[in-house]
mmCIF file of N, CA and C in Angstrom:
data_model
loop_
_atom_site.group_PDB
_atom_site.id
_atom_site.type_symbol
_atom_site.label_atom_id
_atom_site.label_comp_id
_atom_site.label_asym_id
_atom_site.label_seq_id
_atom_site.Cartn_x
_atom_site.Cartn_y
_atom_site.Cartn_z
ATOM 1 N N GLN D 1 -117.521 55.685 -98.159
ATOM 2 C CA GLN D 1 -118.589 55.438 -97.204
ATOM 3 C C GLN D 1 -119.933 55.465 -97.920
ATOM 4 N N VAL D 2 -120.729 54.441 -97.666
ATOM 5 C CA VAL D 2 -122.038 54.346 -98.284
ATOM 6 C C VAL D 2 -122.969 55.373 -97.668
ATOM 7 N N GLN D 3 -123.701 56.055 -98.524
ATOM 8 C CA GLN D 3 -124.711 56.998 -98.079
ATOM 9 C C GLN D 3 -126.003 56.753 -98.838
ATOM 10 N N ALA D 4 -127.105 56.883 -98.140
ATOM 11 C CA ALA D 4 -128.409 56.763 -98.758
ATOM 12 C C ALA D 4 -129.325 57.823 -98.187
ATOM 13 N N VAL D 5 -130.136 58.393 -99.046
ATOM 14 C CA VAL D 5 -131.119 59.379 -98.641
ATOM 15 C C VAL D 5 -132.478 58.898 -99.097
ATOM 16 N N GLU D 6 -133.299 58.544 -98.130
ATOM 17 C CA GLU D 6 -134.656 58.102 -98.422
ATOM 18 C C GLU D 6 -135.607 59.290 -98.372
ATOM 19 N N SER D 7 -136.590 59.271 -99.233
ATOM 20 C CA SER D 7 -137.574 60.336 -99.274
ATOM 21 C C SER D 7 -138.890 59.782 -99.780
ATOM 22 N N GLY D 8 -139.922 60.579 -99.663
ATOM 23 C CA GLY D 8 -141.217 60.227 -100.206
ATOM 24 C C GLY D 8 -142.241 59.776 -99.194
ATOM 25 N N GLY D 9 -141.823 59.578 -97.955
ATOM 26 C CA GLY D 9 -142.768 59.173 -96.944
ATOM 27 C C GLY D 9 -143.684 60.311 -96.543
ATOM 28 N N GLY D 10 -144.639 59.981 -95.717
ATOM 29 C CA GLY D 10 -145.582 60.974 -95.256
ATOM 30 C C GLY D 10 -146.750 60.331 -94.555
ATOM 31 N N VAL D 11 -147.736 61.142 -94.277
ATOM 32 C CA VAL D 11 -148.962 60.697 -93.633
ATOM 33 C C VAL D 11 -150.058 60.636 -94.676
ATOM 34 N N VAL D 12 -150.650 59.479 -94.832
ATOM 35 C CA VAL D 12 -151.701 59.292 -95.821
ATOM 36 C C VAL D 12 -152.860 58.532 -95.204
ATOM 37 N N GLN D 13 -154.007 58.714 -95.797
ATOM 38 C CA GLN D 13 -155.186 57.985 -95.373
ATOM 39 C C GLN D 13 -155.163 56.574 -95.937
ATOM 40 N N GLU D 14 -155.789 55.673 -95.239
ATOM 41 C CA GLU D 14 -155.913 54.307 -95.731
ATOM 42 C C GLU D 14 -156.431 54.311 -97.164
ATOM 43 N N GLY D 15 -155.780 53.523 -98.007
ATOM 44 C CA GLY D 15 -156.130 53.476 -99.411
ATOM 45 C C GLY D 15 -155.318 54.396 -100.290
ATOM 46 N N GLY D 16 -154.535 55.271 -99.688
ATOM 47 C CA GLY D 16 -153.725 56.202 -100.435
ATOM 48 C C GLY D 16 -152.457 55.582 -100.967
ATOM 49 N N SER D 17 -151.640 56.420 -101.597
ATOM 50 C CA SER D 17 -150.419 55.968 -102.239
ATOM 51 C C SER D 17 -149.245 56.850 -101.863
ATOM 52 N N LEU D 18 -148.069 56.253 -101.874
ATOM 53 C CA LEU D 18 -146.817 56.965 -101.704
ATOM 54 C C LEU D 18 -145.781 56.347 -102.619
ATOM 55 N N ARG D 19 -144.816 57.145 -103.035
ATOM 56 C CA ARG D 19 -143.692 56.655 -103.805
ATOM 57 C C ARG D 19 -142.411 57.012 -103.060
ATOM 58 N N LEU D 20 -141.727 56.000 -102.577
ATOM 59 C CA LEU D 20 -140.491 56.188 -101.844
ATOM 60 C C LEU D 20 -139.307 56.138 -102.791
ATOM 61 N N SER D 21 -138.313 56.953 -102.502
ATOM 62 C CA SER D 21 -137.074 56.963 -103.262
ATOM 63 C C SER D 21 -135.906 56.808 -102.315
ATOM 64 N N CYS D 22 -134.880 56.143 -102.779
ATOM 65 C CA CYS D 22 -133.640 55.985 -102.032
ATOM 66 C C CYS D 22 -132.487 56.250 -102.974
ATOM 67 N N ALA D 23 -131.822 57.361 -102.766
ATOM 68 C CA ALA D 23 -130.672 57.745 -103.577
ATOM 69 C C ALA D 23 -129.398 57.312 -102.873
ATOM 70 N N VAL D 24 -128.612 56.499 -103.542
ATOM 71 C CA VAL D 24 -127.429 55.878 -102.959
ATOM 72 C C VAL D 24 -126.176 56.466 -103.568
ATOM 73 N N SER D 25 -125.173 56.658 -102.743
ATOM 74 C CA SER D 25 -123.870 57.101 -103.200
ATOM 75 C C SER D 25 -122.790 56.391 -102.400
ATOM 76 N N GLY D 26 -121.570 56.449 -102.897
ATOM 77 C CA GLY D 26 -120.447 55.878 -102.182
ATOM 78 C C GLY D 26 -120.126 54.445 -102.531
ATOM 79 N N LEU D 27 -120.804 53.888 -103.502
ATOM 80 C CA LEU D 27 -120.528 52.542 -103.960
ATOM 81 C C LEU D 27 -120.966 52.388 -105.406
ATOM 82 N N LYS D 28 -120.573 51.288 -105.995
ATOM 83 C CA LYS D 28 -121.040 50.970 -107.340
ATOM 84 C C LYS D 28 -122.417 50.339 -107.211
ATOM 85 N N PHE D 29 -123.411 51.127 -107.500
ATOM 86 C CA PHE D 29 -124.786 50.778 -107.194
ATOM 87 C C PHE D 29 -125.209 49.462 -107.825
ATOM 88 N N ASP D 30 -124.829 49.237 -109.066
ATOM 89 C CA ASP D 30 -125.284 48.026 -109.743
ATOM 90 C C ASP D 30 -124.493 46.785 -109.353
ATOM 91 N N ASP D 31 -123.619 46.893 -108.363
ATOM 92 C CA ASP D 31 -123.006 45.724 -107.745
ATOM 93 C C ASP D 31 -123.847 45.179 -106.595
ATOM 94 N N TYR D 32 -124.982 45.809 -106.325
ATOM 95 C CA TYR D 32 -125.761 45.484 -105.143
ATOM 96 C C TYR D 32 -127.209 45.164 -105.464
ATOM 97 N N SER D 33 -127.693 44.094 -104.873
ATOM 98 C CA SER D 33 -129.122 43.937 -104.722
ATOM 99 C C SER D 33 -129.598 44.935 -103.673
ATOM 100 N N MET D 34 -130.809 45.424 -103.836
ATOM 101 C CA MET D 34 -131.332 46.441 -102.945
ATOM 102 C C MET D 34 -132.670 46.015 -102.373
ATOM 103 N N GLY D 35 -133.014 46.638 -101.282
ATOM 104 C CA GLY D 35 -134.293 46.330 -100.672
ATOM 105 C C GLY D 35 -134.829 47.476 -99.851
ATOM 106 N N TRP D 36 -136.113 47.378 -99.584
ATOM 107 C CA TRP D 36 -136.803 48.284 -98.669
ATOM 108 C C TRP D 36 -137.191 47.494 -97.426
ATOM 109 N N PHE D 37 -136.830 48.018 -96.283
ATOM 110 C CA PHE D 37 -137.030 47.353 -95.008
ATOM 111 C C PHE D 37 -137.801 48.272 -94.079
ATOM 112 N N ARG D 38 -138.642 47.682 -93.277
ATOM 113 C CA ARG D 38 -139.508 48.467 -92.402
ATOM 114 C C ARG D 38 -139.259 48.121 -90.950
ATOM 115 N N GLN D 39 -139.146 49.158 -90.140
ATOM 116 C CA GLN D 39 -139.071 49.014 -88.711
ATOM 117 C C GLN D 39 -140.256 49.743 -88.103
ATOM 118 N N ALA D 40 -141.040 49.040 -87.324
ATOM 119 C CA ALA D 40 -142.204 49.623 -86.687
ATOM 120 C C ALA D 40 -142.221 49.228 -85.226
ATOM 121 N N PRO D 41 -142.761 50.091 -84.373
ATOM 122 C CA PRO D 41 -142.814 49.768 -82.947
ATOM 123 C C PRO D 41 -143.514 48.449 -82.693
ATOM 124 N N GLY D 42 -142.885 47.619 -81.875
ATOM 125 C CA GLY D 42 -143.468 46.346 -81.518
ATOM 126 C C GLY D 42 -143.365 45.277 -82.577
ATOM 127 N N LYS D 43 -142.675 45.567 -83.669
ATOM 128 C CA LYS D 43 -142.556 44.600 -84.746
ATOM 129 C C LYS D 43 -141.089 44.417 -85.126
ATOM 130 N N VAL D 44 -140.764 43.233 -85.573
ATOM 131 C CA VAL D 44 -139.407 42.934 -85.993
ATOM 132 C C VAL D 44 -139.126 43.618 -87.329
ATOM 133 N N ARG D 45 -137.861 43.933 -87.552
ATOM 134 C CA ARG D 45 -137.462 44.489 -88.836
ATOM 135 C C ARG D 45 -137.828 43.516 -89.952
ATOM 136 N N GLU D 46 -138.412 44.032 -90.995
ATOM 137 C CA GLU D 46 -138.949 43.193 -92.050
ATOM 138 C C GLU D 46 -138.515 43.697 -93.416
ATOM 139 N N GLY D 47 -138.111 42.772 -94.252
ATOM 140 C CA GLY D 47 -137.825 43.103 -95.631
ATOM 141 C C GLY D 47 -139.102 43.099 -96.436
ATOM 142 N N ILE D 48 -139.519 44.263 -96.894
ATOM 143 C CA ILE D 48 -140.781 44.402 -97.587
ATOM 144 C C ILE D 48 -140.656 44.030 -99.060
ATOM 145 N N SER D 49 -139.603 44.499 -99.683
ATOM 146 C CA SER D 49 -139.410 44.250 -101.100
ATOM 147 C C SER D 49 -137.939 44.358 -101.435
ATOM 148 N N CYS D 50 -137.455 43.457 -102.285
ATOM 149 C CA CYS D 50 -136.062 43.458 -102.703
ATOM 150 C C CYS D 50 -135.970 43.278 -104.207
ATOM 151 N N ILE D 51 -134.860 43.739 -104.760
ATOM 152 C CA ILE D 51 -134.653 43.717 -106.194
ATOM 153 C C ILE D 51 -133.190 43.432 -106.474
ATOM 154 N N ASN D 52 -132.944 42.588 -107.466
ATOM 155 C CA ASN D 52 -131.566 42.248 -107.779
ATOM 156 C C ASN D 52 -130.885 43.391 -108.516
ATOM 157 N N TRP D 53 -129.608 43.221 -108.762
ATOM 158 C CA TRP D 53 -128.813 44.315 -109.327
ATOM 159 C C TRP D 53 -129.344 44.782 -110.671
ATOM 160 N N LYS D 54 -129.845 43.845 -111.451
ATOM 161 C CA LYS D 54 -130.291 44.160 -112.798
ATOM 162 C C LYS D 54 -131.719 44.700 -112.825
ATOM 163 N N GLY D 55 -132.499 44.357 -111.817
ATOM 164 C CA GLY D 55 -133.870 44.807 -111.747
ATOM 165 C C GLY D 55 -134.885 43.860 -112.336
ATOM 166 N N ASN D 56 -134.457 42.685 -112.748
ATOM 167 C CA ASN D 56 -135.368 41.728 -113.357
ATOM 168 C C ASN D 56 -135.883 40.678 -112.386
ATOM 169 N N LEU D 57 -135.339 40.653 -111.176
ATOM 170 C CA LEU D 57 -135.794 39.729 -110.153
ATOM 171 C C LEU D 57 -136.244 40.535 -108.948
ATOM 172 N N LYS D 58 -137.461 40.268 -108.494
ATOM 173 C CA LYS D 58 -138.048 41.055 -107.412
ATOM 174 C C LYS D 58 -138.719 40.147 -106.402
ATOM 175 N N TYR D 59 -138.717 40.606 -105.174
ATOM 176 C CA TYR D 59 -139.369 39.909 -104.088
ATOM 177 C C TYR D 59 -140.306 40.861 -103.378
ATOM 178 N N TYR D 60 -141.471 40.340 -102.968
ATOM 179 C CA TYR D 60 -142.401 41.088 -102.142
ATOM 180 C C TYR D 60 -142.919 40.186 -101.038
ATOM 181 N N THR D 61 -143.167 40.756 -99.888
ATOM 182 C CA THR D 61 -143.907 40.012 -98.892
ATOM 183 C C THR D 61 -145.307 39.732 -99.420
ATOM 184 N N GLN D 62 -145.945 38.753 -98.832
ATOM 185 C CA GLN D 62 -147.307 38.440 -99.235
ATOM 186 C C GLN D 62 -148.209 39.658 -99.074
ATOM 187 N N ALA D 63 -147.996 40.425 -98.021
ATOM 188 C CA ALA D 63 -148.825 41.593 -97.782
ATOM 189 C C ALA D 63 -148.591 42.685 -98.817
ATOM 190 N N ALA D 64 -147.359 42.783 -99.324
ATOM 191 C CA ALA D 64 -147.036 43.829 -100.285
ATOM 192 C C ALA D 64 -147.387 43.446 -101.716
ATOM 193 N N LYS D 65 -147.403 42.171 -101.993
ATOM 194 C CA LYS D 65 -147.641 41.695 -103.356
ATOM 195 C C LYS D 65 -148.960 42.231 -103.884
ATOM 196 N N GLY D 66 -148.914 42.794 -105.072
ATOM 197 C CA GLY D 66 -150.097 43.344 -105.700
ATOM 198 C C GLY D 66 -150.386 44.778 -105.342
ATOM 199 N N ARG D 67 -149.744 45.298 -104.305
ATOM 200 C CA ARG D 67 -149.942 46.680 -103.886
ATOM 201 C C ARG D 67 -148.693 47.526 -104.066
ATOM 202 N N PHE D 68 -147.530 46.925 -103.863
ATOM 203 C CA PHE D 68 -146.264 47.650 -103.947
ATOM 204 C C PHE D 68 -145.498 47.216 -105.184
ATOM 205 N N THR D 69 -144.699 48.125 -105.718
ATOM 206 C CA THR D 69 -143.837 47.831 -106.847
ATOM 207 C C THR D 69 -142.462 48.415 -106.593
ATOM 208 N N ILE D 70 -141.445 47.561 -106.618
ATOM 209 C CA ILE D 70 -140.077 48.019 -106.453
ATOM 210 C C ILE D 70 -139.433 48.163 -107.830
ATOM 211 N N SER D 71 -138.592 49.168 -107.968
ATOM 212 C CA SER D 71 -137.874 49.383 -109.210
ATOM 213 C C SER D 71 -136.561 50.079 -108.898
ATOM 214 N N ARG D 72 -135.677 50.115 -109.879
ATOM 215 C CA ARG D 72 -134.406 50.794 -109.674
ATOM 216 C C ARG D 72 -133.929 51.420 -110.970
ATOM 217 N N ASP D 73 -133.167 52.467 -110.822
ATOM 218 C CA ASP D 73 -132.535 53.152 -111.933
ATOM 219 C C ASP D 73 -131.050 53.166 -111.635
ATOM 220 N N ASN D 74 -130.322 52.256 -112.249
ATOM 221 C CA ASN D 74 -128.905 52.126 -111.934
ATOM 222 C C ASN D 74 -128.102 53.342 -112.376
ATOM 223 N N ALA D 75 -128.536 53.988 -113.438
ATOM 224 C CA ALA D 75 -127.842 55.182 -113.893
ATOM 225 C C ALA D 75 -127.939 56.310 -112.875
ATOM 226 N N LYS D 76 -129.044 56.338 -112.133
ATOM 227 C CA LYS D 76 -129.249 57.361 -111.123
ATOM 228 C C LYS D 76 -128.880 56.899 -109.722
ATOM 229 N N GLY D 77 -128.552 55.625 -109.568
ATOM 230 C CA GLY D 77 -128.235 55.101 -108.253
ATOM 231 C C GLY D 77 -129.401 55.182 -107.290
ATOM 232 N N THR D 78 -130.593 54.932 -107.779
ATOM 233 C CA THR D 78 -131.794 55.121 -106.985
ATOM 234 C C THR D 78 -132.697 53.900 -107.072
ATOM 235 N N VAL D 79 -133.256 53.528 -105.941
ATOM 236 C CA VAL D 79 -134.255 52.478 -105.879
ATOM 237 C C VAL D 79 -135.553 53.090 -105.377
ATOM 238 N N TYR D 80 -136.667 52.615 -105.915
ATOM 239 C CA TYR D 80 -137.972 53.185 -105.631
ATOM 240 C C TYR D 80 -138.901 52.119 -105.069
ATOM 241 N N LEU D 81 -139.892 52.573 -104.347
ATOM 242 C CA LEU D 81 -140.971 51.706 -103.913
ATOM 243 C C LEU D 81 -142.281 52.455 -104.078
ATOM 244 N N GLN D 82 -143.053 52.039 -105.058
ATOM 245 C CA GLN D 82 -144.392 52.581 -105.244
ATOM 246 C C GLN D 82 -145.346 51.795 -104.374
ATOM 247 N N MET D 83 -146.048 52.483 -103.504
ATOM 248 C CA MET D 83 -146.952 51.851 -102.558
ATOM 249 C C MET D 83 -148.362 52.352 -102.801
ATOM 250 N N ASN D 84 -149.235 51.443 -103.155
ATOM 251 C CA ASN D 84 -150.630 51.752 -103.396
ATOM 252 C C ASN D 84 -151.509 51.009 -102.400
ATOM 253 N N SER D 85 -152.743 51.451 -102.314
ATOM 254 C CA SER D 85 -153.722 50.806 -101.440
ATOM 255 C C SER D 85 -153.170 50.616 -100.035
ATOM 256 N N LEU D 86 -152.626 51.675 -99.495
ATOM 257 C CA LEU D 86 -151.940 51.584 -98.211
ATOM 258 C C LEU D 86 -152.902 51.254 -97.078
ATOM 259 N N ARG D 87 -152.385 50.504 -96.143
ATOM 260 C CA ARG D 87 -153.129 50.067 -94.972
ATOM 261 C C ARG D 87 -152.429 50.551 -93.706
ATOM 262 N N PRO D 88 -153.167 50.688 -92.609
ATOM 263 C CA PRO D 88 -152.522 51.107 -91.358
ATOM 264 C C PRO D 88 -151.351 50.210 -90.962
ATOM 265 N N GLU D 89 -151.421 48.939 -91.246
ATOM 266 C CA GLU D 89 -150.336 48.040 -90.889
ATOM 267 C C GLU D 89 -149.077 48.258 -91.717
ATOM 268 N N ASP D 90 -149.155 49.079 -92.762
ATOM 269 C CA ASP D 90 -147.971 49.455 -93.520
ATOM 270 C C ASP D 90 -147.147 50.520 -92.808
ATOM 271 N N THR D 91 -147.682 51.082 -91.756
ATOM 272 C CA THR D 91 -147.017 52.156 -91.032
ATOM 273 C C THR D 91 -145.668 51.702 -90.491
ATOM 274 N N GLY D 92 -144.675 52.549 -90.627
ATOM 275 C CA GLY D 92 -143.358 52.268 -90.097
ATOM 276 C C GLY D 92 -142.309 53.152 -90.725
ATOM 277 N N LEU D 93 -141.095 52.982 -90.264
ATOM 278 C CA LEU D 93 -139.954 53.681 -90.825
ATOM 279 C C LEU D 93 -139.328 52.792 -91.895
ATOM 280 N N TYR D 94 -139.308 53.280 -93.111
ATOM 281 C CA TYR D 94 -138.816 52.511 -94.247
ATOM 282 C C TYR D 94 -137.375 52.893 -94.564
ATOM 283 N N TYR D 95 -136.515 51.907 -94.550
ATOM 284 C CA TYR D 95 -135.106 52.074 -94.858
ATOM 285 C C TYR D 95 -134.794 51.372 -96.167
ATOM 286 N N CYS D 96 -133.773 51.843 -96.843
ATOM 287 C CA CYS D 96 -133.210 51.092 -97.947
ATOM 288 C C CYS D 96 -131.828 50.599 -97.563
ATOM 289 N N ALA D 97 -131.459 49.479 -98.119
ATOM 290 C CA ALA D 97 -130.150 48.893 -97.896
ATOM 291 C C ALA D 97 -129.926 47.831 -98.957
ATOM 292 N N GLY D 98 -128.693 47.360 -99.057
ATOM 293 C CA GLY D 98 -128.393 46.387 -100.080
ATOM 294 C C GLY D 98 -127.362 45.370 -99.644
ATOM 295 N N GLU D 99 -127.146 44.415 -100.524
ATOM 296 C CA GLU D 99 -126.141 43.377 -100.347
ATOM 297 C C GLU D 99 -125.374 43.215 -101.640
ATOM 298 N N SER D 100 -124.080 43.048 -101.505
ATOM 299 C CA SER D 100 -123.237 42.808 -102.662
ATOM 300 C C SER D 100 -123.682 41.560 -103.397
ATOM 301 N N ILE D 101 -123.635 41.607 -104.708
ATOM 302 C CA ILE D 101 -124.014 40.446 -105.504
ATOM 303 C C ILE D 101 -123.050 39.290 -105.318
ATOM 304 N N THR D 102 -121.910 39.533 -104.691
ATOM 305 C CA THR D 102 -120.986 38.458 -104.361
ATOM 306 C C THR D 102 -121.414 37.708 -103.107
ATOM 307 N N VAL D 103 -122.403 38.224 -102.391
ATOM 308 C CA VAL D 103 -122.852 37.642 -101.135
ATOM 309 C C VAL D 103 -124.223 36.998 -101.269
ATOM 310 N N ASN D 104 -125.160 37.720 -101.827
ATOM 311 C CA ASN D 104 -126.525 37.234 -101.859
ATOM 312 C C ASN D 104 -126.714 36.140 -102.905
ATOM 313 N N GLY D 105 -127.720 35.323 -102.642
ATOM 314 C CA GLY D 105 -128.117 34.309 -103.598
ATOM 315 C C GLY D 105 -129.365 34.737 -104.323
ATOM 316 N N ILE D 106 -130.417 33.936 -104.215
ATOM 317 C CA ILE D 106 -131.680 34.349 -104.792
ATOM 318 C C ILE D 106 -132.173 35.580 -104.061
ATOM 319 N N ILE D 107 -132.950 36.387 -104.752
ATOM 320 C CA ILE D 107 -133.316 37.684 -104.212
ATOM 321 C C ILE D 107 -134.121 37.573 -102.918
ATOM 322 N N GLU D 108 -134.866 36.482 -102.754
ATOM 323 C CA GLU D 108 -135.628 36.289 -101.525
ATOM 324 C C GLU D 108 -134.742 36.304 -100.298
ATOM 325 N N GLU D 109 -133.499 35.856 -100.438
ATOM 326 C CA GLU D 109 -132.601 35.775 -99.306
ATOM 327 C C GLU D 109 -132.262 37.145 -98.731
ATOM 328 N N VAL D 110 -132.243 38.159 -99.560
ATOM 329 C CA VAL D 110 -131.923 39.494 -99.089
ATOM 330 C C VAL D 110 -133.010 39.993 -98.144
ATOM 331 N N CYS D 111 -134.245 39.778 -98.511
ATOM 332 C CA CYS D 111 -135.367 40.262 -97.727
ATOM 333 C C CYS D 111 -135.727 39.348 -96.569
ATOM 334 N N GLU D 112 -135.512 38.058 -96.721
ATOM 335 C CA GLU D 112 -135.944 37.101 -95.710
ATOM 336 C C GLU D 112 -134.848 36.668 -94.757
ATOM 337 N N ILE D 113 -133.602 36.718 -95.195
ATOM 338 C CA ILE D 113 -132.507 36.187 -94.392
ATOM 339 C C ILE D 113 -131.441 37.239 -94.103
ATOM 340 N N ARG D 114 -130.949 37.889 -95.123
ATOM 341 C CA ARG D 114 -129.835 38.817 -94.954
ATOM 342 C C ARG D 114 -130.211 40.044 -94.141
ATOM 343 N N LEU D 115 -131.343 40.638 -94.447
ATOM 344 C CA LEU D 115 -131.848 41.813 -93.724
ATOM 345 C C LEU D 115 -130.735 42.824 -93.431
ATOM 346 N N PRO D 116 -130.114 43.366 -94.464
ATOM 347 C CA PRO D 116 -129.003 44.301 -94.233
ATOM 348 C C PRO D 116 -129.432 45.537 -93.469
ATOM 349 N N GLY D 117 -128.499 46.097 -92.732
ATOM 350 C CA GLY D 117 -128.764 47.285 -91.950
ATOM 351 C C GLY D 117 -128.991 48.505 -92.819
ATOM 352 N N ALA D 118 -129.669 49.482 -92.242
ATOM 353 C CA ALA D 118 -130.028 50.692 -92.972
ATOM 354 C C ALA D 118 -128.803 51.434 -93.472
ATOM 355 N N TRP D 119 -128.908 51.978 -94.643
ATOM 356 C CA TRP D 119 -127.864 52.809 -95.214
ATOM 357 C C TRP D 119 -128.130 54.300 -95.022
ATOM 358 N N GLY D 120 -129.334 54.637 -94.644
ATOM 359 C CA GLY D 120 -129.703 56.020 -94.421
ATOM 360 C C GLY D 120 -130.589 56.166 -93.206
ATOM 361 N N GLN D 121 -131.215 57.309 -93.091
ATOM 362 C CA GLN D 121 -132.049 57.606 -91.931
ATOM 363 C C GLN D 121 -133.470 57.079 -92.056
ATOM 364 N N GLY D 122 -133.860 56.688 -93.246
ATOM 365 C CA GLY D 122 -135.195 56.184 -93.466
ATOM 366 C C GLY D 122 -136.192 57.293 -93.711
ATOM 367 N N THR D 123 -137.375 56.886 -94.108
ATOM 368 C CA THR D 123 -138.468 57.820 -94.308
ATOM 369 C C THR D 123 -139.724 57.233 -93.681
ATOM 370 N N GLN D 124 -140.413 58.046 -92.922
ATOM 371 C CA GLN D 124 -141.554 57.579 -92.150
ATOM 372 C C GLN D 124 -142.798 57.508 -93.020
ATOM 373 N N VAL D 125 -143.480 56.388 -92.933
ATOM 374 C CA VAL D 125 -144.763 56.195 -93.583
ATOM 375 C C VAL D 125 -145.795 55.966 -92.499
ATOM 376 N N THR D 126 -146.810 56.796 -92.483
ATOM 377 C CA THR D 126 -147.882 56.664 -91.520
ATOM 378 C C THR D 126 -149.205 56.620 -92.261
ATOM 379 N N VAL D 127 -149.942 55.549 -92.060
ATOM 380 C CA VAL D 127 -151.221 55.350 -92.726
ATOM 381 C C VAL D 127 -152.306 55.380 -91.669
ATOM 382 N N SER D 128 -153.204 56.313 -91.808
ATOM 383 C CA SER D 128 -154.280 56.471 -90.846
ATOM 384 C C SER D 128 -155.528 55.764 -91.334
ATOM 385 N N SER D 129 -156.285 55.253 -90.394
ATOM 386 C CA SER D 129 -157.531 54.580 -90.714
ATOM 387 C C SER D 129 -158.724 55.500 -90.563
#
């Protein structure tokens, strides 16, 4: 059974930074592309950033580009999201999830089309103005 534990969220002032971590167990981590997805009240679930199994291909939403950085450590089974210059519209519950490399195509598809369901409980990010 796949398990994920997200951490690193919190309440920060606009312009602040957070580093999210997602520790995955129960699968061969490097068989999966991974992503960070956000669910916020009144908004559709959105893939914020995705990364392929190797970590050399990355996707960001236009809003995240230049502010967020996704990375992964396959030896540790962990994917990270460094978030800088946070804005109130970044507020939401951030989940991590992945797709088998046998399923996904280009990395954009994971974040824009596949939108896999959460593997853990998520971590709340709240940005105050």
